[in-house]
Amino acid sequence: MNVLRYFRLRSPWYGRLEVLAAVALLTHLLVVWAIPYVIMAALSMSRPAEERGAGPLFPPMTDASQRRVVMPSPDLLYATCAFDVRQRPLRIQADPKLPGYWSIALYAANSDNFFVLNDRQAAGAPVDLVLVGPGTPATGALPAGAKGVTAPGGRGLLLMRVLVGDYAVEREAVEAARRTLRCTPLN
Amino acid sequence: MAPEDELNPAFRPHWYGVLALYLAALTVGAGSAWLAVRSQLDSGGVMAGVWRTSTLAGSSDADIYTRAVIAVGALLALNRDETMYYVATTDSKGRALRSRCRYRISGPAPDARWWSVTAYAEDRFLFPNAERRYSLNGGTAPLDARGHFAFESGPTPPAGNPPAAPWLPTPGDRGLSFTLRLYNPAAGLAAAPASLAAPVIERLGGCE
């Protein structure tokens, strides 16, 4: 154990094995913890610059050219909004009039799915949500008919899913449905 | 002589030696983190036949490892009351799936509002194919009199005209996995993911 002895006897504190091991362990935990945040942040930032801040993103119907998110579902049409409710609440509205499945899911910056609303739960009524974070400044009463949702943090991602059986046939209906999504910061 | 006597009070490591040691510590920490996450990508969770499902996908109950694994392997998963995801990486005899092989996937229609089976290559993206067909689902897979579905995957269509079964194209010779998605699964299944009547994945032919 000459190496150990060297580290114990010859080195000042910053050269000791215990300190190096602690640095390695902390780095390990920090990287594991940070992976979801980094991937989510990269996803939120990855839309073309000219579209940033311009409301929801409506990517084309999923096919083999989609390489933005792993394991994309080829049976779903998506719409996304990256949100930041640290300064202002976000009003989320949609009215997809479809007979099939759709859902609106909210993900925290660490990728936790903290809220989901599907067509059955909406029961035909338009979606009207006001999203706030733990530190969002109060803005008074909710708009009439809106439901409040609290995010665990200030930033995250909204993902709307619309089930598509045959895109060529259903295109008009499903495109219209997902384009009812609005993500508007509340003043 | 006591070991302490060997200490040379004037000894100080060179700064670049210290830097190298700390860079090595950072590399070990970060590298082991990445390896830990990669190694759990297709492990853990609950099995139903050869189909594996994470019971914590999308859940805020997930620990930092589970969350990282899901972010890398299945980002933006829904929680299991909304959707359950089952992934198969082997056939029903335990052999790793390859896209050049032909498989017959069959079983009872899952107890969910809507379901689909999608083929993914080893990079977790879809197989490019001229038919632009990436999945079979409750709407497209015909059911027999018992309520069972059956389809074939492989680089070429099934034999017969019309083909004996619906075809999911998996061109090339690549790694392959199937993902079974259940949207709005039955409550009993969401509570007990291992109780899924798991589809059978049968390799057809010798897989030349």
Tab-separated table of C-alpha atoms in Angstrom:
chain	number	residue	atom	x	y	z
A	1	MET	CA	0.000	0.000	0.000
A	2	ASN	CA	2.804	2.375	-0.846
A	3	VAL	CA	0.459	4.621	-2.813
A	4	LEU	CA	-1.954	4.952	0.098
A	5	ARG	CA	0.956	5.633	2.422
A	6	TYR	CA	2.229	8.270	0.050
A	7	PHE	CA	-1.144	9.987	0.011
A	8	ARG	CA	-1.521	9.799	3.774
A	9	LEU	CA	1.981	10.854	4.686
A	10	ARG	CA	3.356	13.041	1.974
A	11	SER	CA	0.396	15.064	0.879
A	12	PRO	CA	-1.210	18.136	2.346
A	13	TRP	CA	-5.046	17.982	2.651
A	14	TYR	CA	-5.654	18.771	-1.014
A	15	GLY	CA	-3.621	15.820	-2.132
A	16	ARG	CA	-5.242	13.245	0.103
A	17	LEU	CA	-7.145	10.257	-1.237
A	18	GLU	CA	-10.161	10.910	1.003
A	19	VAL	CA	-10.584	14.375	-0.449
A	20	LEU	CA	-10.201	13.094	-4.009
A	21	ALA	CA	-12.708	10.299	-3.338
A	22	ALA	CA	-15.175	12.806	-1.904
A	23	VAL	CA	-14.780	14.987	-4.996
A	24	ALA	CA	-15.385	11.977	-7.252
A	25	LEU	CA	-18.466	10.919	-5.244
A	26	LEU	CA	-19.961	14.405	-5.199
A	27	THR	CA	-19.319	14.754	-8.928
A	28	HIS	CA	-21.021	11.405	-9.508
A	29	LEU	CA	-24.137	12.444	-7.569
A	30	LEU	CA	-24.192	15.909	-9.113
A	31	VAL	CA	-24.000	14.534	-12.665
A	32	VAL	CA	-26.768	11.950	-12.042
A	33	TRP	CA	-28.943	14.664	-10.482
A	34	ALA	CA	-28.230	17.128	-13.296
A	35	ILE	CA	-28.838	14.801	-16.272
A	36	PRO	CA	-32.638	15.339	-16.449
A	37	TYR	CA	-32.256	19.108	-15.971
A	38	VAL	CA	-29.687	19.369	-18.749
A	39	ILE	CA	-31.721	17.246	-21.169
A	40	MET	CA	-34.913	19.192	-20.415
A	41	ALA	CA	-33.152	22.544	-20.758
A	42	ALA	CA	-31.617	21.470	-24.063
A	43	LEU	CA	-35.040	20.407	-25.312
A	44	SER	CA	-36.665	23.673	-24.257
A	45	MET	CA	-33.914	25.656	-25.981
A	46	SER	CA	-33.794	23.573	-29.119
A	47	ARG	CA	-36.568	25.271	-31.070
A	48	PRO	CA	-35.440	27.546	-33.875
A	49	ALA	CA	-34.515	31.008	-32.614
A	50	GLU	CA	-37.084	32.757	-34.786
A	51	GLU	CA	-39.853	30.724	-33.143
A	52	ARG	CA	-38.781	31.291	-29.551
A	53	GLY	CA	-41.353	33.130	-27.514
A	54	ALA	CA	-43.873	32.782	-30.319
A	55	GLY	CA	-46.274	30.483	-28.475
A	56	PRO	CA	-46.585	26.737	-28.904
A	57	LEU	CA	-44.397	24.694	-31.206
A	58	PHE	CA	-46.180	22.336	-33.601
A	59	PRO	CA	-43.658	19.774	-34.848
A	60	PRO	CA	-44.555	17.755	-37.946
A	61	MET	CA	-46.189	14.346	-37.586
A	62	THR	CA	-43.651	11.974	-36.034
A	63	ASP	CA	-41.637	9.865	-38.461
A	64	ALA	CA	-38.146	8.398	-38.651
A	65	SER	CA	-36.619	11.852	-39.260
A	66	GLN	CA	-37.650	12.960	-35.743
A	67	ARG	CA	-34.521	12.818	-33.614
A	68	ARG	CA	-35.283	15.408	-30.980
A	69	VAL	CA	-36.774	13.200	-28.269
A	70	VAL	CA	-35.961	9.507	-27.824
A	71	MET	CA	-38.671	6.917	-28.407
A	72	PRO	CA	-41.123	9.209	-30.173
A	73	SER	CA	-44.603	7.778	-30.597
A	74	PRO	CA	-45.513	7.540	-34.303
A	75	ASP	CA	-49.209	7.499	-33.390
A	76	LEU	CA	-49.263	10.895	-31.757
A	77	LEU	CA	-49.224	14.445	-32.985
A	78	TYR	CA	-47.499	16.706	-30.490
A	79	ALA	CA	-47.557	20.363	-29.501
A	80	THR	CA	-45.166	21.859	-26.944
A	81	CYS	CA	-44.739	25.028	-24.898
A	82	ALA	CA	-41.620	25.679	-22.859
A	83	PHE	CA	-42.827	27.618	-19.817
A	84	ASP	CA	-41.257	29.985	-17.325
A	85	VAL	CA	-43.602	31.097	-14.560
A	86	ARG	CA	-41.030	32.705	-12.282
A	87	GLN	CA	-42.278	36.205	-13.087
A	88	ARG	CA	-45.770	35.721	-14.471
A	89	PRO	CA	-48.381	32.930	-14.459
A	90	LEU	CA	-49.066	31.133	-17.722
A	91	ARG	CA	-52.567	30.703	-19.068
A	92	ILE	CA	-52.993	27.417	-20.958
A	93	GLN	CA	-56.014	27.097	-23.190
A	94	ALA	CA	-57.096	24.448	-25.675
A	95	ASP	CA	-60.292	23.161	-27.153
A	96	PRO	CA	-59.518	20.058	-29.193
A	97	LYS	CA	-62.856	18.748	-30.351
A	98	LEU	CA	-61.922	15.174	-31.159
A	99	PRO	CA	-63.528	11.802	-30.499
A	100	GLY	CA	-60.170	10.152	-29.722
A	101	TYR	CA	-57.499	10.461	-27.068
A	102	TRP	CA	-55.636	13.668	-26.379
A	103	SER	CA	-53.846	14.926	-23.304
A	104	ILE	CA	-51.970	17.922	-21.991
A	105	ALA	CA	-49.073	17.009	-19.708
A	106	LEU	CA	-46.844	19.333	-17.695
A	107	TYR	CA	-43.246	18.440	-16.885
A	108	ALA	CA	-40.992	20.070	-14.318
A	109	ALA	CA	-37.429	21.123	-15.137
A	110	ASN	CA	-36.229	17.784	-13.711
A	111	SER	CA	-38.602	15.918	-16.123
A	112	ASP	CA	-41.201	14.925	-13.473
A	113	ASN	CA	-44.690	14.707	-14.946
A	114	PHE	CA	-46.582	16.755	-12.344
A	115	PHE	CA	-49.876	17.268	-14.137
A	116	VAL	CA	-51.875	15.631	-16.885
A	117	LEU	CA	-55.352	16.248	-18.222
A	118	ASN	CA	-56.887	13.995	-20.885
A	119	ASP	CA	-59.964	14.197	-23.066
A	120	ARG	CA	-62.042	12.052	-20.729
A	121	GLN	CA	-61.253	14.241	-17.754
A	122	ALA	CA	-61.996	17.366	-19.784
A	123	ALA	CA	-65.321	15.784	-20.803
A	124	GLY	CA	-65.764	18.042	-23.803
A	125	ALA	CA	-65.171	21.289	-21.923
A	126	PRO	CA	-62.419	23.636	-23.169
A	127	VAL	CA	-59.134	23.494	-21.247
A	128	ASP	CA	-58.424	26.678	-19.303
A	129	LEU	CA	-55.560	26.437	-16.812
A	130	VAL	CA	-53.471	29.022	-15.019
A	131	LEU	CA	-50.033	27.695	-14.142
A	132	VAL	CA	-48.023	29.248	-11.321
A	133	GLY	CA	-44.774	28.271	-9.650
A	134	PRO	CA	-43.892	28.341	-5.957
A	135	GLY	CA	-42.460	31.840	-6.307
A	136	THR	CA	-44.752	33.392	-8.908
A	137	PRO	CA	-45.916	36.860	-7.759
A	138	ALA	CA	-49.651	36.850	-6.955
A	139	THR	CA	-51.795	38.355	-9.693
A	140	GLY	CA	-55.226	38.316	-8.071
A	141	ALA	CA	-58.211	36.231	-9.065
A	142	LEU	CA	-58.091	33.581	-11.769
A	143	PRO	CA	-59.902	34.329	-15.016
A	144	ALA	CA	-63.520	33.098	-14.811
A	145	GLY	CA	-63.713	29.365	-15.421
A	146	ALA	CA	-59.954	28.794	-15.234
A	147	LYS	CA	-58.411	26.203	-12.946
A	148	GLY	CA	-55.184	26.849	-11.065
A	149	VAL	CA	-52.230	24.461	-11.308
A	150	THR	CA	-49.051	24.803	-9.259
A	151	ALA	CA	-45.741	23.703	-10.720
A	152	PRO	CA	-43.006	22.445	-8.376
A	153	GLY	CA	-40.561	24.937	-9.911
A	154	GLY	CA	-40.483	27.957	-12.172
A	155	ARG	CA	-39.611	26.329	-15.464
A	156	GLY	CA	-40.652	23.299	-17.462
A	157	LEU	CA	-42.362	21.992	-20.532
A	158	LEU	CA	-45.936	21.422	-21.668
A	159	LEU	CA	-46.532	18.519	-24.027
A	160	MET	CA	-49.855	18.046	-25.778
A	161	ARG	CA	-50.543	14.648	-27.374
A	162	VAL	CA	-53.221	13.999	-29.980
A	163	LEU	CA	-53.842	10.416	-31.059
A	164	VAL	CA	-53.792	9.944	-34.824
A	165	GLY	CA	-55.013	6.755	-36.481
A	166	ASP	CA	-54.207	7.659	-40.088
A	167	TYR	CA	-52.631	11.084	-40.549
A	168	ALA	CA	-53.428	11.301	-44.264
A	169	VAL	CA	-57.127	10.874	-43.517
A	170	GLU	CA	-57.395	12.745	-40.224
A	171	ARG	CA	-54.960	15.529	-40.939
A	172	GLU	CA	-57.422	18.395	-41.050
A	173	ALA	CA	-59.185	17.470	-37.803
A	174	VAL	CA	-56.096	16.663	-35.733
A	175	GLU	CA	-54.093	19.656	-36.952
A	176	ALA	CA	-56.991	21.971	-36.113
A	177	ALA	CA	-57.309	20.316	-32.710
A	178	ARG	CA	-53.697	20.756	-31.653
A	179	ARG	CA	-53.578	24.305	-32.972
A	180	THR	CA	-56.235	25.311	-30.435
A	181	LEU	CA	-53.420	25.234	-27.846
A	182	ARG	CA	-52.520	28.650	-26.461
A	183	CYS	CA	-49.793	29.380	-23.913
A	184	THR	CA	-50.096	33.028	-22.879
A	185	PRO	CA	-48.260	34.751	-20.021
A	186	LEU	CA	-50.750	36.491	-17.715
A	187	ASN	CA	-50.106	40.082	-16.735
B	1	MET	CA	11.673	5.146	12.764
B	2	ALA	CA	8.013	6.173	12.946
B	3	PRO	CA	6.364	6.768	9.566
B	4	GLU	CA	5.677	10.397	10.474
B	5	ASP	CA	9.386	10.928	10.609
B	6	GLU	CA	9.526	10.379	6.898
B	7	LEU	CA	7.495	13.503	6.327
B	8	ASN	CA	9.369	16.175	4.607
B	9	PRO	CA	7.826	19.454	5.775
B	10	ALA	CA	9.073	21.133	2.631
B	11	PHE	CA	7.209	18.666	0.424
B	12	ARG	CA	4.478	20.233	-1.743
B	13	PRO	CA	3.042	18.520	-4.815
B	14	HIS	CA	3.457	20.378	-8.065
B	15	TRP	CA	0.350	22.363	-9.002
B	16	TYR	CA	-0.067	20.428	-12.221
B	17	GLY	CA	0.068	17.189	-10.285
B	18	VAL	CA	-2.747	18.380	-8.035
B	19	LEU	CA	-4.709	19.587	-11.065
B	20	ALA	CA	-4.295	16.209	-12.747
B	21	LEU	CA	-5.486	14.426	-9.609
B	22	TYR	CA	-8.616	16.567	-9.372
B	23	LEU	CA	-9.341	16.237	-13.075
B	24	ALA	CA	-9.040	12.485	-12.632
B	25	ALA	CA	-11.444	12.594	-9.668
B	26	LEU	CA	-13.947	14.633	-11.692
B	27	THR	CA	-13.609	12.238	-14.611
B	28	VAL	CA	-14.136	9.210	-12.400
B	29	GLY	CA	-17.190	10.850	-10.807
B	30	ALA	CA	-18.786	11.941	-14.080
B	31	GLY	CA	-17.847	8.774	-15.963
B	32	SER	CA	-19.199	6.487	-13.257
B	33	ALA	CA	-22.425	8.531	-13.194
B	34	TRP	CA	-22.887	8.105	-16.924
B	35	LEU	CA	-22.056	4.391	-16.755
B	36	ALA	CA	-24.475	3.904	-13.851
B	37	VAL	CA	-27.276	5.524	-15.836
B	38	ARG	CA	-26.433	3.675	-19.069
B	39	SER	CA	-26.275	0.330	-17.298
B	40	GLN	CA	-29.772	0.794	-15.883
B	41	LEU	CA	-31.326	1.784	-19.201
B	42	ASP	CA	-32.781	-1.642	-19.888
B	43	SER	CA	-32.986	-2.988	-16.375
B	44	GLY	CA	-35.040	-2.545	-13.231
B	45	GLY	CA	-38.792	-2.143	-13.042
B	46	VAL	CA	-41.308	-4.949	-13.342
B	47	MET	CA	-41.408	-7.769	-15.899
B	48	ALA	CA	-44.435	-9.219	-17.686
B	49	GLY	CA	-43.068	-12.003	-19.845
B	50	VAL	CA	-40.110	-10.432	-21.661
B	51	TRP	CA	-41.676	-6.977	-21.396
B	52	ARG	CA	-40.185	-4.613	-18.849
B	53	THR	CA	-41.952	-1.576	-17.429
B	54	SER	CA	-40.786	1.092	-15.023
B	55	THR	CA	-43.272	1.753	-12.283
B	56	LEU	CA	-41.777	5.159	-11.618
B	57	ALA	CA	-41.721	6.739	-15.110
B	58	GLY	CA	-42.863	10.322	-14.924
B	59	SER	CA	-43.479	10.048	-11.207
B	60	SER	CA	-42.125	12.523	-8.695
B	61	ASP	CA	-41.425	9.493	-6.446
B	62	ALA	CA	-38.482	8.630	-8.691
B	63	ASP	CA	-34.997	8.782	-7.155
B	64	ILE	CA	-32.189	10.653	-8.918
B	65	TYR	CA	-31.002	7.506	-10.716
B	66	THR	CA	-34.460	6.516	-11.968
B	67	ARG	CA	-35.144	10.071	-13.094
B	68	ALA	CA	-31.843	10.240	-14.978
B	69	VAL	CA	-32.425	6.833	-16.577
B	70	ILE	CA	-35.889	7.877	-17.750
B	71	ALA	CA	-34.623	11.230	-19.021
B	72	VAL	CA	-32.004	9.442	-21.129
B	73	GLY	CA	-34.110	6.459	-22.204
B	74	ALA	CA	-37.715	7.645	-22.287
B	75	LEU	CA	-37.883	11.405	-21.840
B	76	LEU	CA	-41.333	12.914	-21.290
B	77	ALA	CA	-42.958	9.665	-20.265
B	78	LEU	CA	-46.387	9.955	-18.692
B	79	ASN	CA	-47.180	8.527	-15.274
B	80	ARG	CA	-48.697	5.059	-15.298
B	81	ASP	CA	-52.302	6.006	-14.616
B	82	GLU	CA	-52.162	7.798	-17.952
B	83	THR	CA	-49.840	5.577	-19.957
B	84	MET	CA	-47.894	2.398	-19.316
B	85	TYR	CA	-44.803	1.620	-21.354
B	86	TYR	CA	-43.501	-1.939	-21.712
B	87	VAL	CA	-40.213	-2.525	-23.532
B	88	ALA	CA	-39.000	-5.855	-24.940
B	89	THR	CA	-35.384	-6.287	-26.020
B	90	THR	CA	-35.425	-10.080	-26.399
B	91	ASP	CA	-37.692	-12.637	-27.998
B	92	SER	CA	-39.685	-14.973	-25.786
B	93	LYS	CA	-36.741	-17.375	-25.660
B	94	GLY	CA	-34.461	-14.657	-24.321
B	95	ARG	CA	-32.483	-14.005	-27.515
B	96	ALA	CA	-31.596	-10.381	-28.229
B	97	LEU	CA	-33.819	-8.842	-30.907
B	98	ARG	CA	-32.208	-7.970	-34.260
B	99	SER	CA	-33.870	-6.055	-37.058
B	100	ARG	CA	-32.733	-8.516	-39.735
B	101	CYS	CA	-34.696	-11.321	-38.040
B	102	ARG	CA	-38.385	-11.976	-38.549
B	103	TYR	CA	-40.622	-12.007	-35.487
B	104	ARG	CA	-44.242	-12.774	-34.899
B	105	ILE	CA	-45.711	-10.727	-32.058
B	106	SER	CA	-49.051	-11.938	-30.797
B	107	GLY	CA	-51.289	-11.831	-27.778
B	108	PRO	CA	-54.617	-10.702	-26.410
B	109	ALA	CA	-55.522	-7.056	-27.048
B	110	PRO	CA	-54.261	-5.281	-23.895
B	111	ASP	CA	-56.787	-4.050	-21.360
B	112	ALA	CA	-56.511	-0.359	-22.125
B	113	ARG	CA	-58.412	2.299	-23.961
B	114	TRP	CA	-55.837	2.317	-26.720
B	115	TRP	CA	-52.580	0.472	-27.326
B	116	SER	CA	-49.727	0.318	-29.814
B	117	VAL	CA	-46.522	-1.603	-30.468
B	118	THR	CA	-43.653	0.420	-31.954
B	119	ALA	CA	-40.305	-0.848	-33.280
B	120	TYR	CA	-37.223	1.162	-32.298
B	121	ALA	CA	-33.626	0.790	-33.443
B	122	GLU	CA	-30.779	0.625	-30.902
B	123	ASP	CA	-30.559	4.438	-30.877
B	124	ARG	CA	-34.180	4.592	-29.610
B	125	PHE	CA	-35.420	6.238	-32.785
B	126	LEU	CA	-37.732	4.869	-35.484
B	127	PHE	CA	-36.657	2.703	-38.418
B	128	PRO	CA	-36.756	4.677	-41.685
B	129	ASN	CA	-38.879	2.741	-44.158
B	130	ALA	CA	-40.582	3.474	-47.455
B	131	GLU	CA	-43.970	2.464	-46.066
B	132	ARG	CA	-43.637	5.035	-43.268
B	133	ARG	CA	-45.052	2.411	-40.935
B	134	TYR	CA	-43.559	2.502	-37.472
B	135	SER	CA	-46.161	0.907	-35.246
B	136	LEU	CA	-49.262	-1.215	-35.119
B	137	ASN	CA	-52.053	-0.237	-32.805
B	138	GLY	CA	-55.526	-1.088	-31.599
B	139	GLY	CA	-56.905	0.695	-34.626
B	140	THR	CA	-54.752	-0.985	-37.278
B	141	ALA	CA	-54.116	-4.507	-35.934
B	142	PRO	CA	-56.937	-6.917	-36.778
B	143	LEU	CA	-58.167	-9.143	-33.947
B	144	ASP	CA	-59.137	-12.791	-34.334
B	145	ALA	CA	-62.256	-14.382	-32.903
B	146	ARG	CA	-60.569	-14.700	-29.489
B	147	GLY	CA	-59.669	-11.017	-29.419
B	148	HIS	CA	-55.991	-11.683	-30.107
B	149	PHE	CA	-53.768	-9.646	-32.406
B	150	ALA	CA	-50.782	-10.919	-34.401
B	151	PHE	CA	-48.282	-9.196	-36.651
B	152	GLU	CA	-44.830	-9.770	-38.067
B	153	SER	CA	-41.734	-7.619	-38.055
B	154	GLY	CA	-38.703	-7.976	-40.282
B	155	PRO	CA	-36.827	-6.393	-43.180
B	156	THR	CA	-39.228	-7.830	-45.796
B	157	PRO	CA	-43.019	-8.275	-45.869
B	158	PRO	CA	-44.565	-11.531	-44.646
B	159	ALA	CA	-45.148	-14.220	-47.249
B	160	GLY	CA	-48.453	-14.495	-49.046
B	161	ASN	CA	-50.594	-12.264	-51.159
B	162	PRO	CA	-52.216	-10.672	-49.312
B	163	PRO	CA	-49.589	-11.077	-46.559
B	164	ALA	CA	-50.410	-13.541	-43.816
B	165	ALA	CA	-50.174	-10.844	-41.131
B	166	PRO	CA	-49.716	-7.070	-40.843
B	167	TRP	CA	-46.089	-6.062	-41.265
B	168	LEU	CA	-43.909	-3.787	-39.182
B	169	PRO	CA	-40.789	-3.034	-41.285
B	170	THR	CA	-37.412	-3.246	-39.510
B	171	PRO	CA	-34.801	-2.730	-42.247
B	172	GLY	CA	-31.070	-3.363	-41.929
B	173	ASP	CA	-29.151	-5.297	-39.323
B	174	ARG	CA	-29.491	-3.255	-36.185
B	175	GLY	CA	-30.413	-3.578	-32.560
B	176	LEU	CA	-34.165	-3.718	-32.084
B	177	SER	CA	-36.664	-3.223	-29.306
B	178	PHE	CA	-40.425	-3.134	-29.167
B	179	THR	CA	-42.384	-0.731	-27.005
B	180	LEU	CA	-45.931	-1.528	-26.021
B	181	ARG	CA	-47.861	1.567	-24.998
B	182	LEU	CA	-51.134	1.402	-23.139
B	183	TYR	CA	-53.018	4.671	-22.983
B	184	ASN	CA	-55.493	4.847	-20.094
B	185	PRO	CA	-54.801	1.282	-18.924
B	186	ALA	CA	-57.388	-0.576	-16.852
B	187	ALA	CA	-57.078	0.351	-13.172
B	188	GLY	CA	-56.192	-3.226	-12.200
B	189	LEU	CA	-53.320	-3.273	-14.667
B	190	ALA	CA	-51.973	0.114	-13.570
B	191	ALA	CA	-51.984	-1.160	-9.979
B	192	ALA	CA	-50.261	-4.451	-10.915
B	193	PRO	CA	-48.092	-3.936	-14.037
B	194	ALA	CA	-46.749	-7.516	-13.904
B	195	SER	CA	-50.275	-8.844	-14.485
B	196	LEU	CA	-50.206	-7.848	-18.172
B	197	ALA	CA	-51.125	-10.722	-20.496
B	198	ALA	CA	-47.771	-10.252	-22.200
B	199	PRO	CA	-47.572	-10.558	-25.996
B	200	VAL	CA	-45.372	-13.417	-27.193
B	201	ILE	CA	-42.406	-12.586	-29.461
B	202	GLU	CA	-41.593	-15.614	-31.555
B	203	ARG	CA	-38.615	-15.685	-33.915
B	204	LEU	CA	-39.535	-17.101	-37.298
B	205	GLY	CA	-36.891	-18.966	-39.286
B	206	GLY	CA	-33.185	-19.076	-38.724
B	207	CYS	CA	-32.469	-15.351	-38.768
B	208	GLU	CA	-29.804	-15.556	-41.463
